[in-house]
Amino acid sequence: MTVRRLRLIGIGPGGPDDLTVAAVHALNSVDVFLVADKEAEAGRAGTGDLVAVRQEICRRHRTGDYRVIAVPDPPRDRTPEAYATEVRDWHAARAEAYETVLLDQVLEGETVGLLVWGDPSLYDSTIRVVERIRDRGLLDIDYDVIPGVSSVQMLAARHKIVLNVIGGPITITTGRRLAEEIAGGAENIVVMLDGRLACSDLLGAWDIWWGAQLGTTEEELVAGRLSDVLPEIEKARARAKVARGWVMDTYLLRRAAGPS
């Protein structure tokens, strides 16, 4: 069976210098980098600079010769009612796309690098996609994972805060599950993948620490009582989207004592 060696490298939330030393060492062990080209997905125009950021990371931290192969990202249905099924189908299509490149464009003995936003363990599909390739049985996949700085860590650092209250838990969830988590009693919540600012629907007193495009030159930060700063967040979010054509934002919500 054909063997392929893969390294899944966490590269942080967007800044070319937010890599760990271990990630830089891993970059320099790679011969071929595979990069998902999201502009191939309908409705995702403006994300070509996601490829450019990865290329800049390689230019800045990689020495010697290497190749970069842009892999068109398969289209993805985005029907909320069938979310889980659609994501699994998307992962399967991604696995097939990467498998084709690994078979046809990567030579025996070459090490392949996949540069993963943030950390590969947190709201990212790359590990699942690689496992799907392995399960398909056409390739013997040998891979490791190099952790990276997540947007959650960067958010806390930028706002100079501790994510947890003393002795208390942290819930990490998505915007579409925010209301459900609050109904279940969560009061200290990190929210990721929120395309519509679900926090704008909340009632009661909440404090928020929000950030977008963390680690980049277009970084935006807002903090305060949610009811007071929501208009500021909406304006900052709009600025970030204009600057790059897309927004990656993360925020911490904490139930506050006292009136809203």
CSV table of C-alpha atoms in Angstrom, one decimal:
chain,number,residue,atom,x,y,z
A,1,MET,CA,0.0,0.0,0.0
A,2,THR,CA,1.2,3.5,-0.8
A,3,VAL,CA,2.4,5.3,2.3
A,4,ARG,CA,2.1,9.1,2.9
A,5,ARG,CA,3.6,11.0,5.8
A,6,LEU,CA,1.5,14.0,7.0
A,7,ARG,CA,2.1,16.7,9.6
A,8,LEU,CA,-0.9,18.7,10.8
A,9,ILE,CA,0.6,22.0,12.0
A,10,GLY,CA,-1.4,24.5,14.1
A,11,ILE,CA,-0.4,28.0,12.9
A,12,GLY,CA,-2.4,30.2,15.2
A,13,PRO,CA,-5.3,32.5,14.5
A,14,GLY,CA,-3.8,34.5,11.6
A,15,GLY,CA,-0.6,36.3,12.4
A,16,PRO,CA,2.5,35.0,10.6
A,17,ASP,CA,4.6,35.2,13.8
A,18,ASP,CA,2.1,33.4,16.1
A,19,LEU,CA,3.6,30.0,15.5
A,20,THR,CA,5.3,28.0,18.2
A,21,VAL,CA,8.9,27.0,17.9
A,22,ALA,CA,7.8,23.4,17.5
A,23,ALA,CA,5.5,24.5,14.6
A,24,VAL,CA,8.5,26.2,12.9
A,25,HIS,CA,10.6,23.1,13.2
A,26,ALA,CA,7.7,21.1,11.7
A,27,LEU,CA,7.4,23.5,8.8
A,28,ASN,CA,11.0,22.8,8.0
A,29,SER,CA,10.5,19.1,7.8
A,30,VAL,CA,7.8,19.4,5.1
A,31,ASP,CA,8.3,19.0,1.4
A,32,VAL,CA,4.8,19.7,0.1
A,33,PHE,CA,2.1,21.9,1.7
A,34,LEU,CA,-1.5,21.3,0.9
A,35,VAL,CA,-3.7,24.3,1.2
A,36,ALA,CA,-7.5,24.3,1.0
A,37,ASP,CA,-8.6,26.9,-1.6
A,38,LYS,CA,-11.9,28.1,-0.2
A,39,GLU,CA,-12.6,30.4,-3.1
A,40,ALA,CA,-13.5,27.3,-5.0
A,41,GLU,CA,-16.5,27.0,-2.7
A,42,ALA,CA,-19.6,28.9,-3.9
A,43,GLY,CA,-20.2,32.0,-1.9
A,44,ARG,CA,-16.8,32.2,-0.3
A,45,ALA,CA,-15.2,34.8,-2.6
A,46,GLY,CA,-12.6,37.0,-0.8
A,47,THR,CA,-11.0,34.1,1.1
A,48,GLY,CA,-8.0,33.8,-1.3
A,49,ASP,CA,-5.9,35.7,1.3
A,50,LEU,CA,-6.3,32.6,3.5
A,51,VAL,CA,-4.0,30.9,1.1
A,52,ALA,CA,-1.8,34.0,1.0
A,53,VAL,CA,-1.3,34.0,4.8
A,54,ARG,CA,-0.2,30.4,4.7
A,55,GLN,CA,2.2,31.2,1.9
A,56,GLU,CA,3.6,34.1,3.9
A,57,ILE,CA,4.1,31.9,6.9
A,58,CYS,CA,6.1,29.5,4.7
A,59,ARG,CA,8.1,32.4,3.2
A,60,ARG,CA,8.9,33.8,6.7
A,61,HIS,CA,9.7,30.6,8.5
A,62,ARG,CA,10.6,27.9,6.0
A,63,THR,CA,14.1,27.5,4.5
A,64,GLY,CA,15.0,25.5,1.5
A,65,ASP,CA,12.8,24.3,-1.3
A,66,TYR,CA,9.2,23.2,-0.9
A,67,ARG,CA,6.0,23.1,-3.0
A,68,VAL,CA,2.5,24.5,-2.2
A,69,ILE,CA,-0.5,22.8,-3.8
A,70,ALA,CA,-3.9,24.6,-3.5
A,71,VAL,CA,-6.7,22.0,-3.2
A,72,PRO,CA,-10.1,23.3,-4.3
A,73,ASP,CA,-12.5,23.1,-1.3
A,74,PRO,CA,-15.6,21.1,-2.1
A,75,PRO,CA,-18.9,23.0,-2.0
A,76,ARG,CA,-20.8,22.7,1.3
A,77,ASP,CA,-24.6,22.8,1.9
A,78,ARG,CA,-25.5,25.1,4.9
A,79,THR,CA,-29.0,24.1,5.8
A,80,PRO,CA,-29.2,24.4,9.7
A,81,GLU,CA,-31.8,21.6,9.9
A,82,ALA,CA,-29.4,19.1,8.4
A,83,TYR,CA,-26.1,20.5,9.8
A,84,ALA,CA,-24.5,17.3,11.1
A,85,THR,CA,-25.2,15.3,8.0
A,86,GLU,CA,-24.0,18.1,5.7
A,87,VAL,CA,-20.8,18.5,7.7
A,88,ARG,CA,-20.1,14.8,7.5
A,89,ASP,CA,-20.7,14.8,3.7
A,90,TRP,CA,-18.4,17.8,3.4
A,91,HIS,CA,-15.6,16.0,5.3
A,92,ALA,CA,-16.0,13.0,3.0
A,93,ALA,CA,-15.7,15.2,-0.1
A,94,ARG,CA,-12.6,16.9,1.4
A,95,ALA,CA,-11.1,13.5,2.1
A,96,GLU,CA,-11.5,12.5,-1.5
A,97,ALA,CA,-10.0,15.7,-2.8
A,98,TYR,CA,-7.0,15.4,-0.5
A,99,GLU,CA,-6.6,11.7,-1.3
A,100,THR,CA,-6.5,12.4,-5.0
A,101,VAL,CA,-3.7,15.0,-4.6
A,102,LEU,CA,-1.8,12.7,-2.3
A,103,LEU,CA,-2.0,9.9,-4.8
A,104,ASP,CA,-1.3,11.9,-8.0
A,105,GLN,CA,0.9,14.9,-7.0
A,106,VAL,CA,3.0,13.7,-4.0
A,107,LEU,CA,6.0,11.6,-4.4
A,108,GLU,CA,6.9,8.5,-2.4
A,109,GLY,CA,9.0,9.7,0.6
A,110,GLU,CA,7.8,13.3,0.6
A,111,THR,CA,6.4,14.7,3.8
A,112,VAL,CA,3.2,16.6,3.5
A,113,GLY,CA,2.2,19.5,5.7
A,114,LEU,CA,-1.4,20.8,6.4
A,115,LEU,CA,-1.4,24.2,8.0
A,116,VAL,CA,-4.3,24.4,10.4
A,117,TRP,CA,-5.8,27.7,11.7
A,118,GLY,CA,-5.5,28.0,15.4
A,119,ASP,CA,-5.1,24.6,17.0
A,120,PRO,CA,-6.1,21.3,15.2
A,121,SER,CA,-8.1,20.1,18.2
A,122,LEU,CA,-10.6,22.9,18.5
A,123,TYR,CA,-13.4,23.4,16.0
A,124,ASP,CA,-11.4,22.2,13.0
A,125,SER,CA,-12.0,19.3,10.7
A,126,THR,CA,-8.5,18.4,9.6
A,127,ILE,CA,-7.9,15.5,11.9
A,128,ARG,CA,-11.3,14.0,11.0
A,129,VAL,CA,-10.6,14.4,7.3
A,130,VAL,CA,-7.2,12.7,7.6
A,131,GLU,CA,-8.8,9.8,9.5
A,132,ARG,CA,-11.4,9.5,6.7
A,133,ILE,CA,-8.6,9.2,4.2
A,134,ARG,CA,-7.0,6.5,6.3
A,135,ASP,CA,-10.3,4.6,6.6
A,136,ARG,CA,-10.8,4.7,2.8
A,137,GLY,CA,-7.9,2.2,2.6
A,138,LEU,CA,-6.1,3.5,-0.5
A,139,LEU,CA,-3.3,5.1,1.4
A,140,ASP,CA,-1.4,4.1,4.5
A,141,ILE,CA,-1.4,7.5,6.4
A,142,ASP,CA,1.2,8.2,9.0
A,143,TYR,CA,0.6,11.5,10.7
A,144,ASP,CA,1.2,13.6,13.7
A,145,VAL,CA,-0.3,16.8,15.2
A,146,ILE,CA,1.6,19.9,16.2
A,147,PRO,CA,-0.6,22.1,18.5
A,148,GLY,CA,-1.0,25.8,17.8
A,149,VAL,CA,-2.2,28.9,19.6
A,150,SER,CA,-6.0,29.0,19.4
A,151,SER,CA,-8.1,32.1,18.9
A,152,VAL,CA,-9.5,31.4,22.4
A,153,GLN,CA,-6.0,31.8,23.9
A,154,MET,CA,-5.3,34.8,21.7
A,155,LEU,CA,-8.6,36.5,22.8
A,156,ALA,CA,-7.7,36.1,26.5
A,157,ALA,CA,-4.2,37.4,25.9
A,158,ARG,CA,-5.3,40.5,24.0
A,159,HIS,CA,-7.9,41.4,26.6
A,160,LYS,CA,-5.6,40.4,29.5
A,161,ILE,CA,-8.1,38.2,31.2
A,162,VAL,CA,-8.4,34.8,32.7
A,163,LEU,CA,-11.0,32.7,30.9
A,164,ASN,CA,-12.3,30.9,34.0
A,165,VAL,CA,-13.7,32.4,37.3
A,166,ILE,CA,-12.1,30.9,40.4
A,167,GLY,CA,-13.2,27.3,40.7
A,168,GLY,CA,-15.6,27.6,37.8
A,169,PRO,CA,-16.1,25.9,34.5
A,170,ILE,CA,-15.7,27.2,30.9
A,171,THR,CA,-18.2,26.2,28.2
A,172,ILE,CA,-16.8,26.4,24.6
A,173,THR,CA,-19.5,26.4,22.0
A,174,THR,CA,-20.7,27.8,18.7
A,175,GLY,CA,-23.1,30.6,18.0
A,176,ARG,CA,-25.9,28.3,16.9
A,177,ARG,CA,-25.8,26.5,20.3
A,178,LEU,CA,-25.4,29.5,22.5
A,179,ALA,CA,-29.1,29.8,23.6
A,180,GLU,CA,-29.1,26.1,24.3
A,181,GLU,CA,-26.0,26.3,26.5
A,182,ILE,CA,-27.4,29.2,28.5
A,183,ALA,CA,-30.7,27.4,29.0
A,184,GLY,CA,-28.7,24.6,30.4
A,185,GLY,CA,-27.1,26.9,33.0
A,186,ALA,CA,-23.8,28.0,31.4
A,187,GLU,CA,-22.7,31.4,32.6
A,188,ASN,CA,-19.0,31.6,31.4
A,189,ILE,CA,-19.0,30.8,27.7
A,190,VAL,CA,-16.5,31.1,24.9
A,191,VAL,CA,-18.3,31.4,21.6
A,192,MET,CA,-16.8,30.5,18.2
A,193,LEU,CA,-18.1,30.1,14.7
A,194,ASP,CA,-20.9,32.7,15.2
A,195,GLY,CA,-21.9,34.1,11.8
A,196,ARG,CA,-24.7,36.3,13.1
A,197,LEU,CA,-23.7,37.5,16.6
A,198,ALA,CA,-26.1,35.2,18.5
A,199,CYS,CA,-25.2,37.2,21.7
A,200,SER,CA,-27.3,40.0,20.4
A,201,ASP,CA,-30.5,38.0,21.3
A,202,LEU,CA,-29.5,37.6,25.0
A,203,LEU,CA,-31.5,39.0,27.8
A,204,GLY,CA,-30.1,40.0,31.2
A,205,ALA,CA,-26.7,41.3,32.3
A,206,TRP,CA,-23.8,39.9,30.4
A,207,ASP,CA,-20.2,41.1,30.1
A,208,ILE,CA,-18.4,40.4,26.8
A,209,TRP,CA,-14.8,40.3,25.6
A,210,TRP,CA,-14.9,40.1,21.8
A,211,GLY,CA,-12.2,39.9,19.1
A,212,ALA,CA,-12.0,39.5,15.3
A,213,GLN,CA,-9.1,38.8,12.9
A,214,LEU,CA,-7.0,38.1,16.0
A,215,GLY,CA,-3.3,38.3,15.3
A,216,THR,CA,-3.7,40.1,12.0
A,217,THR,CA,-3.2,43.8,11.1
A,218,GLU,CA,-7.0,44.1,10.9
A,219,GLU,CA,-7.5,42.9,14.5
A,220,GLU,CA,-10.6,44.4,16.3
A,221,LEU,CA,-11.2,44.2,20.1
A,222,VAL,CA,-14.2,45.3,22.1
A,223,ALA,CA,-15.1,44.7,25.8
A,224,GLY,CA,-17.7,45.8,28.2
A,225,ARG,CA,-21.3,45.2,29.2
A,226,LEU,CA,-23.0,43.5,26.3
A,227,SER,CA,-26.0,45.8,26.2
A,228,ASP,CA,-23.7,48.9,26.1
A,229,VAL,CA,-21.1,47.7,23.6
A,230,LEU,CA,-23.1,45.6,21.1
A,231,PRO,CA,-23.4,48.5,18.6
A,232,GLU,CA,-19.6,48.9,18.8
A,233,ILE,CA,-19.1,45.2,18.1
A,234,GLU,CA,-21.4,45.3,15.1
A,235,LYS,CA,-19.4,48.3,13.7
A,236,ALA,CA,-16.1,46.6,14.4
A,237,ARG,CA,-17.3,43.4,12.8
A,238,ALA,CA,-18.4,45.3,9.7
A,239,ARG,CA,-14.9,47.0,9.4
A,240,ALA,CA,-13.2,43.6,9.7
A,241,LYS,CA,-15.4,42.1,7.0
A,242,VAL,CA,-14.7,45.1,4.6
A,243,ALA,CA,-11.0,44.8,5.2
A,244,ARG,CA,-10.8,41.1,4.2
A,245,GLY,CA,-14.1,40.0,2.8
A,246,TRP,CA,-14.7,37.6,5.8
A,247,VAL,CA,-14.7,37.7,9.6
A,248,MET,CA,-13.2,35.3,12.1
A,249,ASP,CA,-14.4,36.3,15.5
A,250,THR,CA,-14.4,34.8,19.0
A,251,TYR,CA,-15.8,36.1,22.3
A,252,LEU,CA,-16.2,35.3,26.0
A,253,LEU,CA,-19.5,35.9,27.6
A,254,ARG,CA,-19.8,36.0,31.4
A,255,ARG,CA,-23.1,36.6,33.3
A,256,ALA,CA,-22.7,39.8,35.3
A,257,ALA,CA,-24.0,40.8,38.7
A,258,GLY,CA,-26.3,43.7,38.8
A,259,PRO,CA,-28.7,45.4,36.4
A,260,SER,CA,-28.2,45.2,32.6
